C-alpha cells in the first residue's frame, strides 16, 4: 500500500493540504506496521472527532512510536523518499523527542515522536499505557490506531501548556478542552492516566479545571525529565532558545563542548537563515543579527538560571 500511494501522489494532481494530511495519516500508520513498529496517531483531526476541540487545519501528521521503534520508523520514512526537515545546529545538538520529515510530492510534514513532553514517567511505560487503551480511527478508508479520548485529552493539554504564554491558538485549545463534556468514567480515566504517566504535576491546573481528582503517582517521575519540564513551563519563547543552548552544552561530549559554545555565540549563515529566513544577504546585516541575538541570549541567562534553581528546589 505504501508504495502504491506514493506512485498515486506522484502521478496525480497535487493533493491539497487537508487531503494530504488525511492520506498521510493512513500511509505512515501502514508504514510503521510494515516494519513491525507499534505506533499511535496523535493530535490532528481525531481531536475534533473526539469533541475535544473545534476543527483546525493541520499541516502535519504526528505519530508516537514505541521508543525502541523510533529509529526504524525514521529510517523507513527515509527509505520511502522522505527527507528530514532542515534544522539548526541547536536542534541537532540538544536532546529532542521528535524528528520532522518532508517529501516533495506531499503537502504536509510527518513528525515522529519517541516520547511526548509532559509525560514524566519512563517513555516505554507511557507508551504501553496509551497503547493498552488505543482505539481505531479511520483515515482515508484505513483503520489506524490512536489514543482513546481520555488519553487524547491529556496529550492535547500537554501540547497546549507548552506555549500558552506565546500562542493564542493554544490558549484557545485549552479553553475548548475545558468546555468539552466528559462522563464520570472519563473523568476517572483521566485521573488514573495522569497517575500512570506521571503527568499529574504538569497538568495540575488542567485537572483541577476539568474537575478531575488527581490520584497519587503510580510510577515515579524521572528526575531529569521532570526538571526539564518544570524549567520549560517556567520560560517564555524569548528565553527558551537560551535554555536549549545551555542544555546542549551540558549534554555534549567534552570534545564537542567548544564547538557547541562557539555555535551558540556565533551561528553559521545557514543556521542564521533558518532562524530568520528574511534576513538580507549582506555580511553587515548578518553580523548585526548575530550581535543582537547574542545580547538577547545573555539577557535571558538570569531567567534560565532562576527557572533551573526553582526546579531544583521543588525536588
PDB file of C-alpha atoms in Angstrom:
ATOM      1  CA  UNK A   1       0.000   0.000   0.000  1.00  0.00           C
ATOM      2  CA  UNK A   2       2.754   2.496   0.932  1.00  0.00           C
ATOM      3  CA  UNK A   3       4.458   2.365  -2.480  1.00  0.00           C
ATOM      4  CA  UNK A   4       1.156   2.429  -4.376  1.00  0.00           C
ATOM      5  CA  UNK A   5       0.106   5.605  -2.571  1.00  0.00           C
ATOM      6  CA  UNK A   6       3.491   7.169  -3.321  1.00  0.00           C
ATOM      7  CA  UNK A   7       3.012   6.406  -7.029  1.00  0.00           C
ATOM      8  CA  UNK A   8      -0.504   7.818  -6.950  1.00  0.00           C
ATOM      9  CA  UNK A   9       0.701  11.059  -5.366  1.00  0.00           C
ATOM     10  CA  UNK A  10       3.494  11.416  -7.944  1.00  0.00           C
ATOM     11  CA  UNK A  11       1.263  10.731 -10.932  1.00  0.00           C
ATOM     12  CA  UNK A  12      -1.831  12.726  -9.949  1.00  0.00           C
ATOM     13  CA  UNK A  13      -2.706  16.369  -9.480  1.00  0.00           C
ATOM     14  CA  UNK A  14      -1.041  17.694  -6.347  1.00  0.00           C
ATOM     15  CA  UNK A  15      -3.029  16.997  -3.192  1.00  0.00           C
ATOM     16  CA  UNK A  16      -4.475  19.795  -1.117  1.00  0.00           C
ATOM     17  CA  UNK A  17      -3.085  20.055   2.407  1.00  0.00           C
ATOM     18  CA  UNK A  18      -6.232  18.607   4.009  1.00  0.00           C
ATOM     19  CA  UNK A  19      -6.273  15.702   1.535  1.00  0.00           C
ATOM     20  CA  UNK A  20      -2.569  15.092   2.068  1.00  0.00           C
ATOM     21  CA  UNK A  21      -2.883  15.079   5.849  1.00  0.00           C
ATOM     22  CA  UNK A  22      -5.736  12.569   5.783  1.00  0.00           C
ATOM     23  CA  UNK A  23      -3.870  10.301   3.376  1.00  0.00           C
ATOM     24  CA  UNK A  24      -0.541  10.693   5.200  1.00  0.00           C
ATOM     25  CA  UNK A  25      -2.126   9.546   8.463  1.00  0.00           C
ATOM     26  CA  UNK A  26      -3.139   6.288   6.802  1.00  0.00           C
ATOM     27  CA  UNK A  27       0.144   5.983   4.922  1.00  0.00           C
ATOM     28  CA  UNK A  28       2.508   6.455   7.878  1.00  0.00           C
ATOM     29  CA  UNK A  29       0.411   4.175  10.102  1.00  0.00           C
ATOM     30  CA  UNK A  30       0.705   1.451   7.465  1.00  0.00           C
ATOM     31  CA  UNK A  31       4.428   2.151   7.044  1.00  0.00           C
ATOM     32  CA  UNK A  32       5.042   1.747  10.783  1.00  0.00           C
ATOM     33  CA  UNK A  33       3.073  -1.504  10.796  1.00  0.00           C
ATOM     34  CA  UNK A  34       5.065  -2.791   7.806  1.00  0.00           C
ATOM     35  CA  UNK A  35       8.349  -2.513   9.730  1.00  0.00           C
ATOM     36  CA  UNK A  36       6.918  -4.121  12.863  1.00  0.00           C
ATOM     37  CA  UNK A  37       6.656  -0.893  14.857  1.00  0.00           C
ATOM     38  CA  UNK A  38       3.981  -0.058  17.384  1.00  0.00           C
ATOM     39  CA  UNK A  39       2.629   3.407  16.650  1.00  0.00           C
ATOM     40  CA  UNK A  40      -0.264   5.706  17.566  1.00  0.00           C
ATOM     41  CA  UNK A  41      -1.502   8.680  15.561  1.00  0.00           C
ATOM     42  CA  UNK A  42      -1.819  11.618  17.945  1.00  0.00           C
ATOM     43  CA  UNK A  43      -3.415  15.084  17.851  1.00  0.00           C
ATOM     44  CA  UNK A  44      -4.739  16.238  14.473  1.00  0.00           C
ATOM     45  CA  UNK A  45      -8.254  15.618  13.155  1.00  0.00           C
ATOM     46  CA  UNK A  46      -9.013  12.974  15.789  1.00  0.00           C
ATOM     47  CA  UNK A  47      -9.218  15.707  18.438  1.00  0.00           C
ATOM     48  CA  UNK A  48     -12.176  17.284  16.652  1.00  0.00           C
ATOM     49  CA  UNK A  49     -13.797  13.917  16.025  1.00  0.00           C
ATOM     50  CA  UNK A  50     -13.468  13.202  19.743  1.00  0.00           C
ATOM     51  CA  UNK A  51     -15.120  16.560  20.576  1.00  0.00           C
ATOM     52  CA  UNK A  52     -12.047  17.796  22.423  1.00  0.00           C
ATOM     53  CA  UNK A  53     -11.583  20.930  20.315  1.00  0.00           C
ATOM     54  CA  UNK A  54     -13.029  22.756  17.324  1.00  0.00           C
ATOM     55  CA  UNK A  55     -11.895  21.817  13.779  1.00  0.00           C
ATOM     56  CA  UNK A  56      -8.375  23.011  12.924  1.00  0.00           C
ATOM     57  CA  UNK A  57      -6.496  22.963   9.646  1.00  0.00           C
ATOM     58  CA  UNK A  58      -3.419  20.748  10.095  1.00  0.00           C
ATOM     59  CA  UNK A  59      -0.243  20.916   8.052  1.00  0.00           C
ATOM     60  CA  UNK A  60       1.440  17.871   9.559  1.00  0.00           C
ATOM     61  CA  UNK A  61       0.861  14.375  10.878  1.00  0.00           C
ATOM     62  CA  UNK A  62       2.059  13.343  14.342  1.00  0.00           C
ATOM     63  CA  UNK A  63       2.825   9.742  15.173  1.00  0.00           C
ATOM     64  CA  UNK A  64       4.021   8.470  18.553  1.00  0.00           C
ATOM     65  CA  UNK A  65       6.053   5.277  18.430  1.00  0.00           C
ATOM     66  CA  UNK A  66       7.455   2.896  20.995  1.00  0.00           C
ATOM     67  CA  UNK A  67      10.874   4.407  21.848  1.00  0.00           C
ATOM     68  CA  UNK A  68      12.680   1.266  20.683  1.00  0.00           C
ATOM     69  CA  UNK A  69      10.943   1.542  17.295  1.00  0.00           C
ATOM     70  CA  UNK A  70      11.778   5.217  16.757  1.00  0.00           C
ATOM     71  CA  UNK A  71      14.925   4.702  14.675  1.00  0.00           C
ATOM     72  CA  UNK A  72      13.421   2.117  12.336  1.00  0.00           C
ATOM     73  CA  UNK A  73      10.312   4.196  11.636  1.00  0.00           C
ATOM     74  CA  UNK A  74      12.508   7.196  10.806  1.00  0.00           C
ATOM     75  CA  UNK A  75      14.693   5.002   8.596  1.00  0.00           C
ATOM     76  CA  UNK A  76      11.615   3.605   6.855  1.00  0.00           C
ATOM     77  CA  UNK A  77      10.479   7.142   6.031  1.00  0.00           C
ATOM     78  CA  UNK A  78      13.886   7.945   4.576  1.00  0.00           C
ATOM     79  CA  UNK A  79      13.763   4.721   2.576  1.00  0.00           C
ATOM     80  CA  UNK A  80      10.385   5.806   1.168  1.00  0.00           C
ATOM     81  CA  UNK A  81      11.834   9.065  -0.137  1.00  0.00           C
ATOM     82  CA  UNK A  82      11.164  11.379   2.793  1.00  0.00           C
ATOM     83  CA  UNK A  83      13.889  13.742   3.995  1.00  0.00           C
ATOM     84  CA  UNK A  84      14.398  15.118   7.462  1.00  0.00           C
ATOM     85  CA  UNK A  85      13.430  18.776   7.585  1.00  0.00           C
ATOM     86  CA  UNK A  86      16.475  21.008   7.792  1.00  0.00           C
ATOM     87  CA  UNK A  87      17.037  22.057  11.360  1.00  0.00           C
ATOM     88  CA  UNK A  88      19.556  24.270  13.066  1.00  0.00           C
ATOM     89  CA  UNK A  89      22.696  23.060  14.803  1.00  0.00           C
ATOM     90  CA  UNK A  90      20.933  23.593  18.137  1.00  0.00           C
ATOM     91  CA  UNK A  91      18.077  21.213  17.352  1.00  0.00           C
ATOM     92  CA  UNK A  92      20.592  18.580  16.292  1.00  0.00           C
ATOM     93  CA  UNK A  93      22.743  19.070  19.389  1.00  0.00           C
ATOM     94  CA  UNK A  94      20.051  19.387  22.064  1.00  0.00           C
ATOM     95  CA  UNK A  95      18.104  16.367  23.317  1.00  0.00           C
ATOM     96  CA  UNK A  96      14.953  16.137  21.219  1.00  0.00           C
ATOM     97  CA  UNK A  97      11.842  13.978  21.352  1.00  0.00           C
ATOM     98  CA  UNK A  98      10.880  14.094  17.683  1.00  0.00           C
ATOM     99  CA  UNK A  99      12.058  14.311  14.073  1.00  0.00           C
ATOM    100  CA  UNK A 100      10.190  16.033  11.236  1.00  0.00           C
ATOM    101  CA  UNK A 101      10.158  14.704   7.674  1.00  0.00           C
ATOM    102  CA  UNK A 102       9.117  16.281   4.377  1.00  0.00           C
ATOM    103  CA  UNK A 103       8.588  14.959   0.840  1.00  0.00           C
ATOM    104  CA  UNK A 104       8.497  16.944  -2.403  1.00  0.00           C
ATOM    105  CA  UNK A 105       5.305  15.179  -3.516  1.00  0.00           C
ATOM    106  CA  UNK A 106       3.410  15.554  -0.252  1.00  0.00           C
ATOM    107  CA  UNK A 107       1.877  18.819   1.070  1.00  0.00           C
ATOM    108  CA  UNK A 108       2.448  18.016   4.750  1.00  0.00           C
ATOM    109  CA  UNK A 109       5.147  17.075   7.241  1.00  0.00           C
ATOM    110  CA  UNK A 110       5.286  13.855   9.215  1.00  0.00           C
ATOM    111  CA  UNK A 111       6.522  14.283  12.794  1.00  0.00           C
ATOM    112  CA  UNK A 112       7.725  11.115  14.510  1.00  0.00           C
ATOM    113  CA  UNK A 113       7.789  11.226  18.332  1.00  0.00           C
ATOM    114  CA  UNK A 114       9.765   8.863  20.565  1.00  0.00           C
ATOM    115  CA  UNK A 115       8.002  10.257  23.638  1.00  0.00           C
ATOM    116  CA  UNK A 116       5.781  13.188  24.498  1.00  0.00           C
ATOM    117  CA  UNK A 117       6.931  16.074  26.741  1.00  0.00           C
ATOM    118  CA  UNK A 118       4.976  16.350  29.974  1.00  0.00           C
ATOM    119  CA  UNK A 119       4.535  12.621  30.474  1.00  0.00           C
ATOM    120  CA  UNK A 120       7.219  12.318  33.130  1.00  0.00           C
ATOM    121  CA  UNK A 121       7.193   8.538  33.579  1.00  0.00           C
ATOM    122  CA  UNK A 122       9.551   6.287  31.641  1.00  0.00           C
ATOM    123  CA  UNK A 123       8.678   6.712  27.920  1.00  0.00           C
ATOM    124  CA  UNK A 124       8.191   2.956  27.479  1.00  0.00           C
ATOM    125  CA  UNK A 125       5.753   2.884  30.391  1.00  0.00           C
ATOM    126  CA  UNK A 126       3.873   5.856  28.956  1.00  0.00           C
ATOM    127  CA  UNK A 127       3.603   4.276  25.524  1.00  0.00           C
ATOM    128  CA  UNK A 128       2.409   0.943  26.906  1.00  0.00           C
ATOM    129  CA  UNK A 129      -0.219   2.761  28.985  1.00  0.00           C
ATOM    130  CA  UNK A 130      -1.554   4.645  25.956  1.00  0.00           C
ATOM    131  CA  UNK A 131      -1.296   1.558  23.737  1.00  0.00           C
ATOM    132  CA  UNK A 132      -3.402  -0.529  26.119  1.00  0.00           C
ATOM    133  CA  UNK A 133      -6.289   1.928  25.658  1.00  0.00           C
ATOM    134  CA  UNK A 134      -5.862   2.592  21.924  1.00  0.00           C
ATOM    135  CA  UNK A 135      -8.873   2.835  19.637  1.00  0.00           C
ATOM    136  CA  UNK A 136      -9.370   2.516  15.879  1.00  0.00           C
ATOM    137  CA  UNK A 137      -9.758   5.699  13.836  1.00  0.00           C
ATOM    138  CA  UNK A 138     -10.447   5.757  10.097  1.00  0.00           C
ATOM    139  CA  UNK A 139      -8.196   7.847   7.875  1.00  0.00           C
ATOM    140  CA  UNK A 140      -8.507   7.591   4.082  1.00  0.00           C
ATOM    141  CA  UNK A 141     -10.549   4.380   4.494  1.00  0.00           C
ATOM    142  CA  UNK A 142      -7.714   2.853   6.531  1.00  0.00           C
ATOM    143  CA  UNK A 143      -8.066   1.570  10.118  1.00  0.00           C
ATOM    144  CA  UNK A 144      -5.430   3.304  12.245  1.00  0.00           C
ATOM    145  CA  UNK A 145      -4.712   3.317  15.969  1.00  0.00           C
ATOM    146  CA  UNK A 146      -4.913   6.447  18.092  1.00  0.00           C
ATOM    147  CA  UNK A 147      -5.125   7.093  21.852  1.00  0.00           C
ATOM    148  CA  UNK A 148      -8.593   6.911  23.389  1.00  0.00           C
ATOM    149  CA  UNK A 149     -10.495  10.039  24.405  1.00  0.00           C
ATOM    150  CA  UNK A 150      -9.098  10.444  27.968  1.00  0.00           C
ATOM    151  CA  UNK A 151      -5.535   9.832  26.702  1.00  0.00           C
ATOM    152  CA  UNK A 152      -6.042  12.294  23.842  1.00  0.00           C
ATOM    153  CA  UNK A 153      -7.299  14.907  26.305  1.00  0.00           C
ATOM    154  CA  UNK A 154      -4.040  14.622  28.266  1.00  0.00           C
ATOM    155  CA  UNK A 155      -1.923  14.892  25.105  1.00  0.00           C
ATOM    156  CA  UNK A 156      -3.851  17.965  23.948  1.00  0.00           C
ATOM    157  CA  UNK A 157      -3.463  19.603  27.354  1.00  0.00           C
ATOM    158  CA  UNK A 158       0.282  18.940  27.486  1.00  0.00           C
ATOM    159  CA  UNK A 159       0.722  20.228  23.941  1.00  0.00           C
ATOM    160  CA  UNK A 160      -1.160  23.439  24.685  1.00  0.00           C
ATOM    161  CA  UNK A 161       0.534  24.078  28.038  1.00  0.00           C
ATOM    162  CA  UNK A 162       3.987  24.198  26.459  1.00  0.00           C
ATOM    163  CA  UNK A 163       3.286  27.570  24.836  1.00  0.00           C
ATOM    164  CA  UNK A 164       0.115  29.142  26.238  1.00  0.00           C
ATOM    165  CA  UNK A 165       2.080  32.289  27.092  1.00  0.00           C
ATOM    166  CA  UNK A 166       3.072  32.811  23.450  1.00  0.00           C
ATOM    167  CA  UNK A 167       0.270  31.204  21.455  1.00  0.00           C
ATOM    168  CA  UNK A 168      -3.314  32.442  21.331  1.00  0.00           C
ATOM    169  CA  UNK A 169      -4.240  29.269  19.460  1.00  0.00           C
ATOM    170  CA  UNK A 170      -3.014  27.053  22.297  1.00  0.00           C
ATOM    171  CA  UNK A 171      -4.850  29.158  24.863  1.00  0.00           C
ATOM    172  CA  UNK A 172      -7.992  28.746  22.771  1.00  0.00           C
ATOM    173  CA  UNK A 173      -7.478  24.978  22.532  1.00  0.00           C
ATOM    174  CA  UNK A 174      -7.188  24.731  26.312  1.00  0.00           C
ATOM    175  CA  UNK A 175     -10.365  26.767  26.671  1.00  0.00           C
ATOM    176  CA  UNK A 176     -12.178  24.419  24.279  1.00  0.00           C
ATOM    177  CA  UNK A 177     -10.887  21.399  26.200  1.00  0.00           C
ATOM    178  CA  UNK A 178     -12.280  22.854  29.428  1.00  0.00           C
ATOM    179  CA  UNK A 179     -15.689  23.150  27.766  1.00  0.00           C
ATOM    180  CA  UNK A 180     -15.671  19.583  26.409  1.00  0.00           C
ATOM    181  CA  UNK A 181     -18.172  17.197  28.023  1.00  0.00           C
ATOM    182  CA  UNK A 182     -16.739  14.248  29.953  1.00  0.00           C
ATOM    183  CA  UNK A 183     -18.587  11.365  31.555  1.00  0.00           C
ATOM    184  CA  UNK A 184     -17.798  10.337  35.158  1.00  0.00           C
ATOM    185  CA  UNK A 185     -15.984   7.290  33.755  1.00  0.00           C
ATOM    186  CA  UNK A 186     -13.836   9.529  31.545  1.00  0.00           C
ATOM    187  CA  UNK A 187     -13.034  11.812  34.481  1.00  0.00           C
ATOM    188  CA  UNK A 188     -11.880   8.774  36.440  1.00  0.00           C
ATOM    189  CA  UNK A 189      -9.827   7.535  33.480  1.00  0.00           C
ATOM    190  CA  UNK A 190      -8.119  10.916  33.069  1.00  0.00           C
ATOM    191  CA  UNK A 191      -7.125  10.896  36.739  1.00  0.00           C
ATOM    192  CA  UNK A 192      -5.858   7.325  36.507  1.00  0.00           C
ATOM    193  CA  UNK A 193      -3.866   8.048  33.325  1.00  0.00           C
ATOM    194  CA  UNK A 194      -2.303  11.144  34.867  1.00  0.00           C
ATOM    195  CA  UNK A 195      -1.084   8.928  37.719  1.00  0.00           C
ATOM    196  CA  UNK A 196       0.146   6.114  35.458  1.00  0.00           C
ATOM    197  CA  UNK A 197       2.073   8.501  33.190  1.00  0.00           C
ATOM    198  CA  UNK A 198       3.324  10.790  35.982  1.00  0.00           C
ATOM    199  CA  UNK A 199       1.694  13.792  34.308  1.00  0.00           C
ATOM    200  CA  UNK A 200      -0.443  14.933  37.260  1.00  0.00           C
ATOM    201  CA  UNK A 201       2.121  17.546  38.283  1.00  0.00           C
ATOM    202  CA  UNK A 202       2.408  19.231  34.856  1.00  0.00           C
ATOM    203  CA  UNK A 203      -1.375  19.033  34.463  1.00  0.00           C
ATOM    204  CA  UNK A 204      -2.304  20.085  37.995  1.00  0.00           C
ATOM    205  CA  UNK A 205      -4.192  23.241  36.956  1.00  0.00           C
ATOM    206  CA  UNK A 206      -5.825  21.474  34.000  1.00  0.00           C
ATOM    207  CA  UNK A 207      -7.063  18.572  36.118  1.00  0.00           C
ATOM    208  CA  UNK A 208      -8.474  20.984  38.684  1.00  0.00           C
ATOM    209  CA  UNK A 209     -10.305  22.969  35.998  1.00  0.00           C
ATOM    210  CA  UNK A 210     -11.704  19.767  34.487  1.00  0.00           C
ATOM    211  CA  UNK A 211     -12.924  18.654  37.901  1.00  0.00           C
ATOM    212  CA  UNK A 212     -10.670  15.593  37.908  1.00  0.00           C
ATOM    213  CA  UNK A 213      -9.387  14.244  41.206  1.00  0.00           C
ATOM    214  CA  UNK A 214      -5.659  13.685  40.812  1.00  0.00           C
ATOM    215  CA  UNK A 215      -4.508  10.318  42.111  1.00  0.00           C
ATOM    216  CA  UNK A 216      -1.110   9.732  43.741  1.00  0.00           C
ATOM    217  CA  UNK A 217       1.522   8.928  41.099  1.00  0.00           C
ATOM    218  CA  UNK A 218       1.556   5.214  40.270  1.00  0.00           C
ATOM    219  CA  UNK A 219       5.082   5.441  38.889  1.00  0.00           C
ATOM    220  CA  UNK A 220       7.958   7.762  39.788  1.00  0.00           C
ATOM    221  CA  UNK A 221       8.710  10.679  37.520  1.00  0.00           C
ATOM    222  CA  UNK A 222      12.206  10.562  36.080  1.00  0.00           C
ATOM    223  CA  UNK A 223      14.179  13.347  37.736  1.00  0.00           C
ATOM    224  CA  UNK A 224      15.874  14.761  34.579  1.00  0.00           C
ATOM    225  CA  UNK A 225      12.590  14.651  32.632  1.00  0.00           C
ATOM    226  CA  UNK A 226      10.691  16.294  35.494  1.00  0.00           C
ATOM    227  CA  UNK A 227      13.254  19.070  35.929  1.00  0.00           C
ATOM    228  CA  UNK A 228      13.372  19.764  32.181  1.00  0.00           C
ATOM    229  CA  UNK A 229       9.590  20.100  32.078  1.00  0.00           C
ATOM    230  CA  UNK A 230       9.473  22.418  35.098  1.00  0.00           C
ATOM    231  CA  UNK A 231      12.112  24.652  33.575  1.00  0.00           C
ATOM    232  CA  UNK A 232      10.410  24.804  30.180  1.00  0.00           C
ATOM    233  CA  UNK A 233       6.988  25.775  31.528  1.00  0.00           C
ATOM    234  CA  UNK A 234       8.686  28.475  33.600  1.00  0.00           C
ATOM    235  CA  UNK A 235      10.128  30.137  30.489  1.00  0.00           C
ATOM    236  CA  UNK A 236       8.591  32.026  27.588  1.00  0.00           C
ATOM    237  CA  UNK A 237       9.529  31.984  23.915  1.00  0.00           C
ATOM    238  CA  UNK A 238      12.159  34.697  24.332  1.00  0.00           C
ATOM    239  CA  UNK A 239      14.183  32.614  26.813  1.00  0.00           C
ATOM    240  CA  UNK A 240      13.566  29.071  25.564  1.00  0.00           C
ATOM    241  CA  UNK A 241      16.358  29.250  22.981  1.00  0.00           C
ATOM    242  CA  UNK A 242      18.908  30.170  25.645  1.00  0.00           C
ATOM    243  CA  UNK A 243      17.747  27.281  27.821  1.00  0.00           C
ATOM    244  CA  UNK A 244      18.132  24.844  24.919  1.00  0.00           C
ATOM    245  CA  UNK A 245      21.676  26.051  24.277  1.00  0.00           C
ATOM    246  CA  UNK A 246      22.519  25.530  27.954  1.00  0.00           C
ATOM    247  CA  UNK A 247      21.081  22.017  27.738  1.00  0.00           C
ATOM    248  CA  UNK A 248      23.023  21.285  24.548  1.00  0.00           C
ATOM    249  CA  UNK A 249      26.245  22.445  26.189  1.00  0.00           C
ATOM    250  CA  UNK A 250      25.572  20.362  29.302  1.00  0.00           C
ATOM    251  CA  UNK A 251      24.866  17.143  27.404  1.00  0.00           C
ATOM    252  CA  UNK A 252      27.525  17.463  24.688  1.00  0.00           C
ATOM    253  CA  UNK A 253      30.598  15.198  24.934  1.00  0.00           C
ATOM    254  CA  UNK A 254      33.620  17.022  26.319  1.00  0.00           C
ATOM    255  CA  UNK A 255      35.366  17.154  22.934  1.00  0.00           C
ATOM    256  CA  UNK A 256      32.305  18.808  21.326  1.00  0.00           C
ATOM    257  CA  UNK A 257      31.625  21.416  24.006  1.00  0.00           C
ATOM    258  CA  UNK A 258      33.866  24.112  22.413  1.00  0.00           C
ATOM    259  CA  UNK A 259      32.022  23.682  19.092  1.00  0.00           C
ATOM    260  CA  UNK A 260      28.617  23.915  20.771  1.00  0.00           C
ATOM    261  CA  UNK A 261      29.688  27.015  22.711  1.00  0.00           C
ATOM    262  CA  UNK A 262      31.026  28.735  19.592  1.00  0.00           C
ATOM    263  CA  UNK A 263      27.891  27.945  17.580  1.00  0.00           C
ATOM    264  CA  UNK A 264      25.809  29.359  20.436  1.00  0.00           C
ATOM    265  CA  UNK A 265      27.807  32.592  20.332  1.00  0.00           C
ATOM    266  CA  UNK A 266      28.246  32.940  16.566  1.00  0.00           C
ATOM    267  CA  UNK A 267      25.893  30.865  14.358  1.00  0.00           C
ATOM    268  CA  UNK A 268      26.753  29.989  10.774  1.00  0.00           C
ATOM    269  CA  UNK A 269      24.997  31.694   7.853  1.00  0.00           C
ATOM    270  CA  UNK A 270      22.899  28.548   7.348  1.00  0.00           C
ATOM    271  CA  UNK A 271      21.697  28.494  10.954  1.00  0.00           C
ATOM    272  CA  UNK A 272      21.048  32.216  10.922  1.00  0.00           C
ATOM    273  CA  UNK A 273      18.828  31.939   7.849  1.00  0.00           C
ATOM    274  CA  UNK A 274      16.893  29.056   9.407  1.00  0.00           C
ATOM    275  CA  UNK A 275      16.189  31.288  12.407  1.00  0.00           C
ATOM    276  CA  UNK A 276      15.491  34.431  10.350  1.00  0.00           C
ATOM    277  CA  UNK A 277      14.622  33.459   6.756  1.00  0.00           C
ATOM    278  CA  UNK A 278      14.067  37.036   5.554  1.00  0.00           C
ATOM    279  CA  UNK A 279      17.468  38.323   6.660  1.00  0.00           C
ATOM    280  CA  UNK A 280      19.350  40.345   3.982  1.00  0.00           C
ATOM    281  CA  UNK A 281      22.221  38.515   2.311  1.00  0.00           C
ATOM    282  CA  UNK A 282      24.939  41.086   3.022  1.00  0.00           C
ATOM    283  CA  UNK A 283      27.531  40.273   5.734  1.00  0.00           C
ATOM    284  CA  UNK A 284      26.900  43.505   7.622  1.00  0.00           C
ATOM    285  CA  UNK A 285      23.235  42.674   8.223  1.00  0.00           C
ATOM    286  CA  UNK A 286      24.054  39.118   9.231  1.00  0.00           C
ATOM    287  CA  UNK A 287      26.735  40.146  11.713  1.00  0.00           C
ATOM    288  CA  UNK A 288      24.373  42.729  13.195  1.00  0.00           C
ATOM    289  CA  UNK A 289      21.766  39.974  13.610  1.00  0.00           C
ATOM    290  CA  UNK A 290      24.356  37.756  15.296  1.00  0.00           C
ATOM    291  CA  UNK A 291      25.259  40.501  17.777  1.00  0.00           C
ATOM    292  CA  UNK A 292      21.606  41.225  18.508  1.00  0.00           C
ATOM    293  CA  UNK A 293      20.919  37.532  19.067  1.00  0.00           C
ATOM    294  CA  UNK A 294      23.927  37.199  21.385  1.00  0.00           C
ATOM    295  CA  UNK A 295      22.824  40.152  23.515  1.00  0.00           C
ATOM    296  CA  UNK A 296      19.310  38.697  23.824  1.00  0.00           C
ATOM    297  CA  UNK A 297      20.777  35.349  24.854  1.00  0.00           C
ATOM    298  CA  UNK A 298      22.951  36.924  27.535  1.00  0.00           C
ATOM    299  CA  UNK A 299      19.973  38.921  28.819  1.00  0.00           C
ATOM    300  CA  UNK A 300      17.915  35.719  29.093  1.00  0.00           C
ATOM    301  CA  UNK A 301      20.527  33.802  31.105  1.00  0.00           C
ATOM    302  CA  UNK A 302      19.415  35.065  34.547  1.00  0.00           C
ATOM    303  CA  UNK A 303      15.837  33.881  33.888  1.00  0.00           C
ATOM    304  CA  UNK A 304      17.098  30.474  32.743  1.00  0.00           C
ATOM    305  CA  UNK A 305      19.244  30.122  35.868  1.00  0.00           C
ATOM    306  CA  UNK A 306      16.315  31.235  38.045  1.00  0.00           C
ATOM    307  CA  UNK A 307      13.985  28.668  36.447  1.00  0.00           C
ATOM    308  CA  UNK A 308      16.580  25.913  36.885  1.00  0.00           C
ATOM    309  CA  UNK A 309      17.143  26.867  40.530  1.00  0.00           C
ATOM    310  CA  UNK A 310      13.403  26.922  41.225  1.00  0.00           C
ATOM    311  CA  UNK A 311      13.025  23.474  39.666  1.00  0.00           C
ATOM    312  CA  UNK A 312      15.807  22.007  41.794  1.00  0.00           C
ATOM    313  CA  UNK A 313      14.264  23.437  44.979  1.00  0.00           C
ATOM    314  CA  UNK A 314      10.997  21.636  44.141  1.00  0.00           C
ATOM    315  CA  UNK A 315      12.597  18.171  44.206  1.00  0.00           C
TER     316      UNK A 315
END
